């Protein structure tokens, strides 16, 4: 009676001592005349032994309390709570948006904005809100309000243009009393955004926030938003979103916004 | 369910998770998640079935879920993590270190089968049932995993495709 041919599965099963006695003998006869195969399966057995030596000590480690406690049923409440995927969907972005909301509210009187349903609030901070938060975070910083100062304006312009993937240039607001002090790169929802910062003689600061993330390509007229103490004028032009933020009154900010608009749109 | 039966399985779940993930804290988190999910799905448990296979199945599914979900890779820096779980003689230790790093170069699905065979000594049929794959797939993953591990250990990394580091 001729034996069945030896298969790869037979060899694996030989490594694991999972063959019936008769078959094991046939495999060993085969290995006796196949030194290369014999060497290979011997290496597999060594692997197995090495893995045991490496990981078996874990069996003798004392169990962490949090695990041994779970050998008994957790309180009923824990069993019935919503399953984990709920938390998993709590994405980083929503979490970040949550921080944004917290920041703005801490800024001074978070006003109830009924027009934004809570889910949307958490999902993605609106454009003017992002701009207002960026203003609120960086403009009070006396020592390091910007990453690159206006003294290196050419470098600043080249760098920001490169990073946001399209040419941007800070408008000149000197005639309105605001001088450029520099700019920085910030994370937007999906790509970098640029922020230019200006300052007047009294130290009042103003930021221009430029995003290239507008996907709807729907131009808008000037819009005004108030986020805490920060007033924001913003508008959308093609893929660009512009937001001008400052803690100055609305009419004054509107004049600056008009100047910015004129320079950017009608240069 | 008898909590002593679960306690008895815990060391093995930890060993397997440690071998799969490499990281102590991450492994224990996975075991914890496994137990929590097990308790929350107690109604699916049949008294006559194999508790170990059931828990390993839950762990496998959790792991699949984790891998599907993009996430930031984190690594704990507990002092303990810098120690190998075993301290045999110097040369043995180096060899063990080798197999540990070689193991990390295997694709997940090969490492999983290889470890269930090597550490758990599960039968091929039980592994197929636990992972929900045909037994032929178990055999081919085992065969490919072992061969790749052997080549890496022999220093023939060129044959082992680089894996994207998680």
PDB file of C-alpha atoms in Angstrom, chain B:
ATOM      1  CA  UNK B   1     -20.833  32.019  34.892  1.00  0.00           C
ATOM      2  CA  UNK B   2     -18.218  30.839  37.305  1.00  0.00           C
ATOM      3  CA  UNK B   3     -15.753  33.587  37.991  1.00  0.00           C
ATOM      4  CA  UNK B   4     -13.048  31.057  38.826  1.00  0.00           C
ATOM      5  CA  UNK B   5     -13.359  29.737  35.288  1.00  0.00           C
ATOM      6  CA  UNK B   6     -12.718  33.234  33.954  1.00  0.00           C
ATOM      7  CA  UNK B   7      -9.870  33.864  36.369  1.00  0.00           C
ATOM      8  CA  UNK B   8      -8.281  30.676  35.105  1.00  0.00           C
ATOM      9  CA  UNK B   9      -8.322  31.990  31.546  1.00  0.00           C
ATOM     10  CA  UNK B  10      -6.911  35.404  32.335  1.00  0.00           C
ATOM     11  CA  UNK B  11      -3.220  34.506  32.341  1.00  0.00           C
ATOM     12  CA  UNK B  12      -3.556  32.891  28.930  1.00  0.00           C
ATOM     13  CA  UNK B  13      -5.468  35.834  27.499  1.00  0.00           C
ATOM     14  CA  UNK B  14      -2.758  38.148  28.799  1.00  0.00           C
ATOM     15  CA  UNK B  15       0.039  36.018  27.372  1.00  0.00           C
ATOM     16  CA  UNK B  16      -1.565  35.926  23.952  1.00  0.00           C
ATOM     17  CA  UNK B  17      -2.380  39.633  23.959  1.00  0.00           C
ATOM     18  CA  UNK B  18       1.166  40.463  25.011  1.00  0.00           C
ATOM     19  CA  UNK B  19       2.570  38.379  22.200  1.00  0.00           C
ATOM     20  CA  UNK B  20       0.185  39.918  19.687  1.00  0.00           C
ATOM     21  CA  UNK B  21       0.695  43.534  20.705  1.00  0.00           C
ATOM     22  CA  UNK B  22       4.164  43.510  22.213  1.00  0.00           C
ATOM     23  CA  UNK B  23       3.232  46.238  24.657  1.00  0.00           C
ATOM     24  CA  UNK B  24       2.227  45.340  28.199  1.00  0.00           C
ATOM     25  CA  UNK B  25      -0.205  48.164  28.814  1.00  0.00           C
ATOM     26  CA  UNK B  26      -1.867  47.827  25.429  1.00  0.00           C
ATOM     27  CA  UNK B  27      -2.183  44.086  25.935  1.00  0.00           C
ATOM     28  CA  UNK B  28      -3.839  44.442  29.310  1.00  0.00           C
ATOM     29  CA  UNK B  29      -6.185  47.046  27.889  1.00  0.00           C
ATOM     30  CA  UNK B  30      -7.172  44.566  25.211  1.00  0.00           C
ATOM     31  CA  UNK B  31      -7.832  41.873  27.810  1.00  0.00           C
ATOM     32  CA  UNK B  32      -9.892  44.330  29.804  1.00  0.00           C
ATOM     33  CA  UNK B  33     -11.931  45.262  26.741  1.00  0.00           C
ATOM     34  CA  UNK B  34     -12.394  41.578  26.023  1.00  0.00           C
ATOM     35  CA  UNK B  35     -13.792  40.895  29.472  1.00  0.00           C
ATOM     36  CA  UNK B  36     -16.057  43.904  29.357  1.00  0.00           C
ATOM     37  CA  UNK B  37     -17.424  42.923  26.001  1.00  0.00           C
ATOM     38  CA  UNK B  38     -17.790  39.346  27.214  1.00  0.00           C
ATOM     39  CA  UNK B  39     -19.916  40.460  30.151  1.00  0.00           C
ATOM     40  CA  UNK B  40     -22.020  42.693  27.967  1.00  0.00           C
ATOM     41  CA  UNK B  41     -22.672  39.771  25.617  1.00  0.00           C
ATOM     42  CA  UNK B  42     -23.278  37.176  28.237  1.00  0.00           C
ATOM     43  CA  UNK B  43     -26.562  36.318  26.582  1.00  0.00           C
ATOM     44  CA  UNK B  44     -24.589  34.937  23.633  1.00  0.00           C
ATOM     45  CA  UNK B  45     -22.685  32.575  25.858  1.00  0.00           C
ATOM     46  CA  UNK B  46     -23.812  28.955  25.835  1.00  0.00           C
ATOM     47  CA  UNK B  47     -22.995  26.993  28.968  1.00  0.00           C
ATOM     48  CA  UNK B  48     -21.768  23.974  27.060  1.00  0.00           C
ATOM     49  CA  UNK B  49     -19.342  25.861  24.839  1.00  0.00           C
ATOM     50  CA  UNK B  50     -15.663  26.381  25.351  1.00  0.00           C
ATOM     51  CA  UNK B  51     -15.058  29.461  27.479  1.00  0.00           C
ATOM     52  CA  UNK B  52     -11.509  29.887  26.240  1.00  0.00           C
ATOM     53  CA  UNK B  53     -12.459  29.763  22.579  1.00  0.00           C
ATOM     54  CA  UNK B  54     -15.304  32.181  23.228  1.00  0.00           C
ATOM     55  CA  UNK B  55     -13.042  34.718  24.932  1.00  0.00           C
ATOM     56  CA  UNK B  56     -10.329  34.387  22.309  1.00  0.00           C
ATOM     57  CA  UNK B  57     -12.965  34.932  19.650  1.00  0.00           C
ATOM     58  CA  UNK B  58     -14.098  38.127  21.350  1.00  0.00           C
ATOM     59  CA  UNK B  59     -10.515  39.303  21.607  1.00  0.00           C
ATOM     60  CA  UNK B  60      -9.947  38.581  17.944  1.00  0.00           C
ATOM     61  CA  UNK B  61     -13.012  40.576  16.935  1.00  0.00           C
ATOM     62  CA  UNK B  62     -11.999  43.501  19.124  1.00  0.00           C
ATOM     63  CA  UNK B  63      -8.599  43.468  17.523  1.00  0.00           C
ATOM     64  CA  UNK B  64     -10.094  43.464  14.052  1.00  0.00           C
ATOM     65  CA  UNK B  65     -12.229  46.438  15.059  1.00  0.00           C
ATOM     66  CA  UNK B  66      -9.189  48.243  16.384  1.00  0.00           C
ATOM     67  CA  UNK B  67      -7.221  47.671  13.220  1.00  0.00           C
ATOM     68  CA  UNK B  68     -10.038  48.948  11.054  1.00  0.00           C
ATOM     69  CA  UNK B  69     -10.180  52.141  13.000  1.00  0.00           C
ATOM     70  CA  UNK B  70      -7.463  54.611  12.172  1.00  0.00           C
ATOM     71  CA  UNK B  71      -5.952  55.952  15.314  1.00  0.00           C
ATOM     72  CA  UNK B  72      -2.942  57.624  16.664  1.00  0.00           C
ATOM     73  CA  UNK B  73      -0.262  55.213  17.632  1.00  0.00           C
ATOM     74  CA  UNK B  74       0.685  55.531  21.268  1.00  0.00           C
ATOM     75  CA  UNK B  75       3.227  53.758  23.306  1.00  0.00           C
ATOM     76  CA  UNK B  76       3.369  53.626  27.038  1.00  0.00           C
ATOM     77  CA  UNK B  77       6.697  54.181  28.692  1.00  0.00           C
ATOM     78  CA  UNK B  78       6.283  52.263  31.891  1.00  0.00           C
ATOM     79  CA  UNK B  79       9.624  51.309  33.261  1.00  0.00           C
ATOM     80  CA  UNK B  80       8.529  47.699  33.156  1.00  0.00           C
ATOM     81  CA  UNK B  81       8.116  47.839  29.432  1.00  0.00           C
ATOM     82  CA  UNK B  82      11.816  47.984  28.933  1.00  0.00           C
ATOM     83  CA  UNK B  83      12.293  44.602  30.507  1.00  0.00           C
ATOM     84  CA  UNK B  84      11.811  41.403  28.673  1.00  0.00           C
ATOM     85  CA  UNK B  85       9.247  39.195  30.315  1.00  0.00           C
ATOM     86  CA  UNK B  86      11.938  36.626  30.831  1.00  0.00           C
ATOM     87  CA  UNK B  87      15.542  36.701  31.938  1.00  0.00           C
ATOM     88  CA  UNK B  88      17.366  33.562  30.921  1.00  0.00           C
ATOM     89  CA  UNK B  89      21.061  33.480  30.088  1.00  0.00           C
ATOM     90  CA  UNK B  90      22.612  36.219  28.058  1.00  0.00           C
ATOM     91  CA  UNK B  91      22.757  34.462  24.692  1.00  0.00           C
ATOM     92  CA  UNK B  92      19.303  32.969  25.060  1.00  0.00           C
ATOM     93  CA  UNK B  93      18.021  36.413  25.768  1.00  0.00           C
ATOM     94  CA  UNK B  94      19.443  37.740  22.544  1.00  0.00           C
ATOM     95  CA  UNK B  95      17.826  34.964  20.592  1.00  0.00           C
ATOM     96  CA  UNK B  96      14.515  35.603  22.259  1.00  0.00           C
ATOM     97  CA  UNK B  97      14.810  39.252  21.484  1.00  0.00           C
ATOM     98  CA  UNK B  98      15.319  38.287  17.869  1.00  0.00           C
ATOM     99  CA  UNK B  99      12.213  36.201  17.689  1.00  0.00           C
ATOM    100  CA  UNK B 100      10.231  38.947  19.358  1.00  0.00           C
ATOM    101  CA  UNK B 101      11.257  41.514  16.793  1.00  0.00           C
ATOM    102  CA  UNK B 102      10.875  39.001  13.983  1.00  0.00           C
ATOM    103  CA  UNK B 103       7.366  38.284  15.208  1.00  0.00           C
ATOM    104  CA  UNK B 104       6.522  41.940  14.868  1.00  0.00           C
ATOM    105  CA  UNK B 105       7.372  41.749  11.198  1.00  0.00           C
ATOM    106  CA  UNK B 106       4.655  39.248  10.478  1.00  0.00           C
ATOM    107  CA  UNK B 107       1.311  40.391   9.147  1.00  0.00           C
ATOM    108  CA  UNK B 108      -1.301  40.340  11.879  1.00  0.00           C
ATOM    109  CA  UNK B 109      -3.253  37.448  10.492  1.00  0.00           C
ATOM    110  CA  UNK B 110      -0.178  35.224  10.304  1.00  0.00           C
ATOM    111  CA  UNK B 111       1.043  36.174  13.753  1.00  0.00           C
ATOM    112  CA  UNK B 112      -2.374  35.453  15.177  1.00  0.00           C
ATOM    113  CA  UNK B 113      -2.543  31.913  13.843  1.00  0.00           C
ATOM    114  CA  UNK B 114       1.069  31.226  14.690  1.00  0.00           C
ATOM    115  CA  UNK B 115       0.577  32.316  18.294  1.00  0.00           C
ATOM    116  CA  UNK B 116      -2.650  30.421  18.776  1.00  0.00           C
ATOM    117  CA  UNK B 117      -0.798  27.310  17.669  1.00  0.00           C
ATOM    118  CA  UNK B 118       2.433  27.951  19.551  1.00  0.00           C
ATOM    119  CA  UNK B 119       1.144  29.413  22.797  1.00  0.00           C
ATOM    120  CA  UNK B 120      -2.394  28.134  23.075  1.00  0.00           C
ATOM    121  CA  UNK B 121      -1.809  24.804  21.385  1.00  0.00           C
ATOM    122  CA  UNK B 122      -5.252  25.082  19.911  1.00  0.00           C
ATOM    123  CA  UNK B 123      -6.199  22.558  17.286  1.00  0.00           C
ATOM    124  CA  UNK B 124      -6.373  23.838  13.728  1.00  0.00           C
ATOM    125  CA  UNK B 125     -10.118  23.252  13.715  1.00  0.00           C
ATOM    126  CA  UNK B 126     -10.585  25.267  16.904  1.00  0.00           C
ATOM    127  CA  UNK B 127      -8.535  28.115  15.479  1.00  0.00           C
ATOM    128  CA  UNK B 128     -10.657  28.105  12.345  1.00  0.00           C
ATOM    129  CA  UNK B 129     -13.793  28.308  14.471  1.00  0.00           C
ATOM    130  CA  UNK B 130     -12.400  31.000  16.767  1.00  0.00           C
ATOM    131  CA  UNK B 131     -11.266  33.234  13.925  1.00  0.00           C
ATOM    132  CA  UNK B 132     -14.186  32.427  11.672  1.00  0.00           C
ATOM    133  CA  UNK B 133     -12.015  31.330   8.742  1.00  0.00           C
ATOM    134  CA  UNK B 134     -11.741  28.039   6.796  1.00  0.00           C
ATOM    135  CA  UNK B 135      -9.244  25.524   8.072  1.00  0.00           C
ATOM    136  CA  UNK B 136      -7.330  25.734   4.793  1.00  0.00           C
ATOM    137  CA  UNK B 137      -6.753  29.415   5.491  1.00  0.00           C
ATOM    138  CA  UNK B 138      -5.473  28.549   8.952  1.00  0.00           C
ATOM    139  CA  UNK B 139      -2.975  26.130   7.408  1.00  0.00           C
ATOM    140  CA  UNK B 140      -1.742  28.531   4.772  1.00  0.00           C
ATOM    141  CA  UNK B 141      -1.350  31.388   7.253  1.00  0.00           C
ATOM    142  CA  UNK B 142       0.502  29.098   9.615  1.00  0.00           C
ATOM    143  CA  UNK B 143       2.771  27.856   6.875  1.00  0.00           C
ATOM    144  CA  UNK B 144       3.525  31.308   5.505  1.00  0.00           C
ATOM    145  CA  UNK B 145       3.959  32.816   8.948  1.00  0.00           C
ATOM    146  CA  UNK B 146       6.413  30.179  10.063  1.00  0.00           C
ATOM    147  CA  UNK B 147       8.415  30.427   6.883  1.00  0.00           C
ATOM    148  CA  UNK B 148       8.592  34.180   7.032  1.00  0.00           C
ATOM    149  CA  UNK B 149       9.638  34.058  10.662  1.00  0.00           C
ATOM    150  CA  UNK B 150      12.347  31.555   9.763  1.00  0.00           C
ATOM    151  CA  UNK B 151      13.673  33.726   6.951  1.00  0.00           C
ATOM    152  CA  UNK B 152      13.739  36.806   9.145  1.00  0.00           C
ATOM    153  CA  UNK B 153      15.540  34.898  11.886  1.00  0.00           C
ATOM    154  CA  UNK B 154      18.065  33.726   9.318  1.00  0.00           C
ATOM    155  CA  UNK B 155      18.730  37.296   8.414  1.00  0.00           C
ATOM    156  CA  UNK B 156      17.009  37.028   5.067  1.00  0.00           C
ATOM    157  CA  UNK B 157      14.927  40.086   5.623  1.00  0.00           C
ATOM    158  CA  UNK B 158      14.944  40.845   1.936  1.00  0.00           C
ATOM    159  CA  UNK B 159      12.350  38.174   1.507  1.00  0.00           C
ATOM    160  CA  UNK B 160      10.138  39.600   4.169  1.00  0.00           C
ATOM    161  CA  UNK B 161       8.097  42.461   2.880  1.00  0.00           C
ATOM    162  CA  UNK B 162       8.278  45.503   5.053  1.00  0.00           C
ATOM    163  CA  UNK B 163       5.200  46.103   7.062  1.00  0.00           C
ATOM    164  CA  UNK B 164       3.804  49.542   7.659  1.00  0.00           C
ATOM    165  CA  UNK B 165       4.601  50.461  11.216  1.00  0.00           C
ATOM    166  CA  UNK B 166       1.475  51.092  13.185  1.00  0.00           C
TER     167      UNK B 166
END
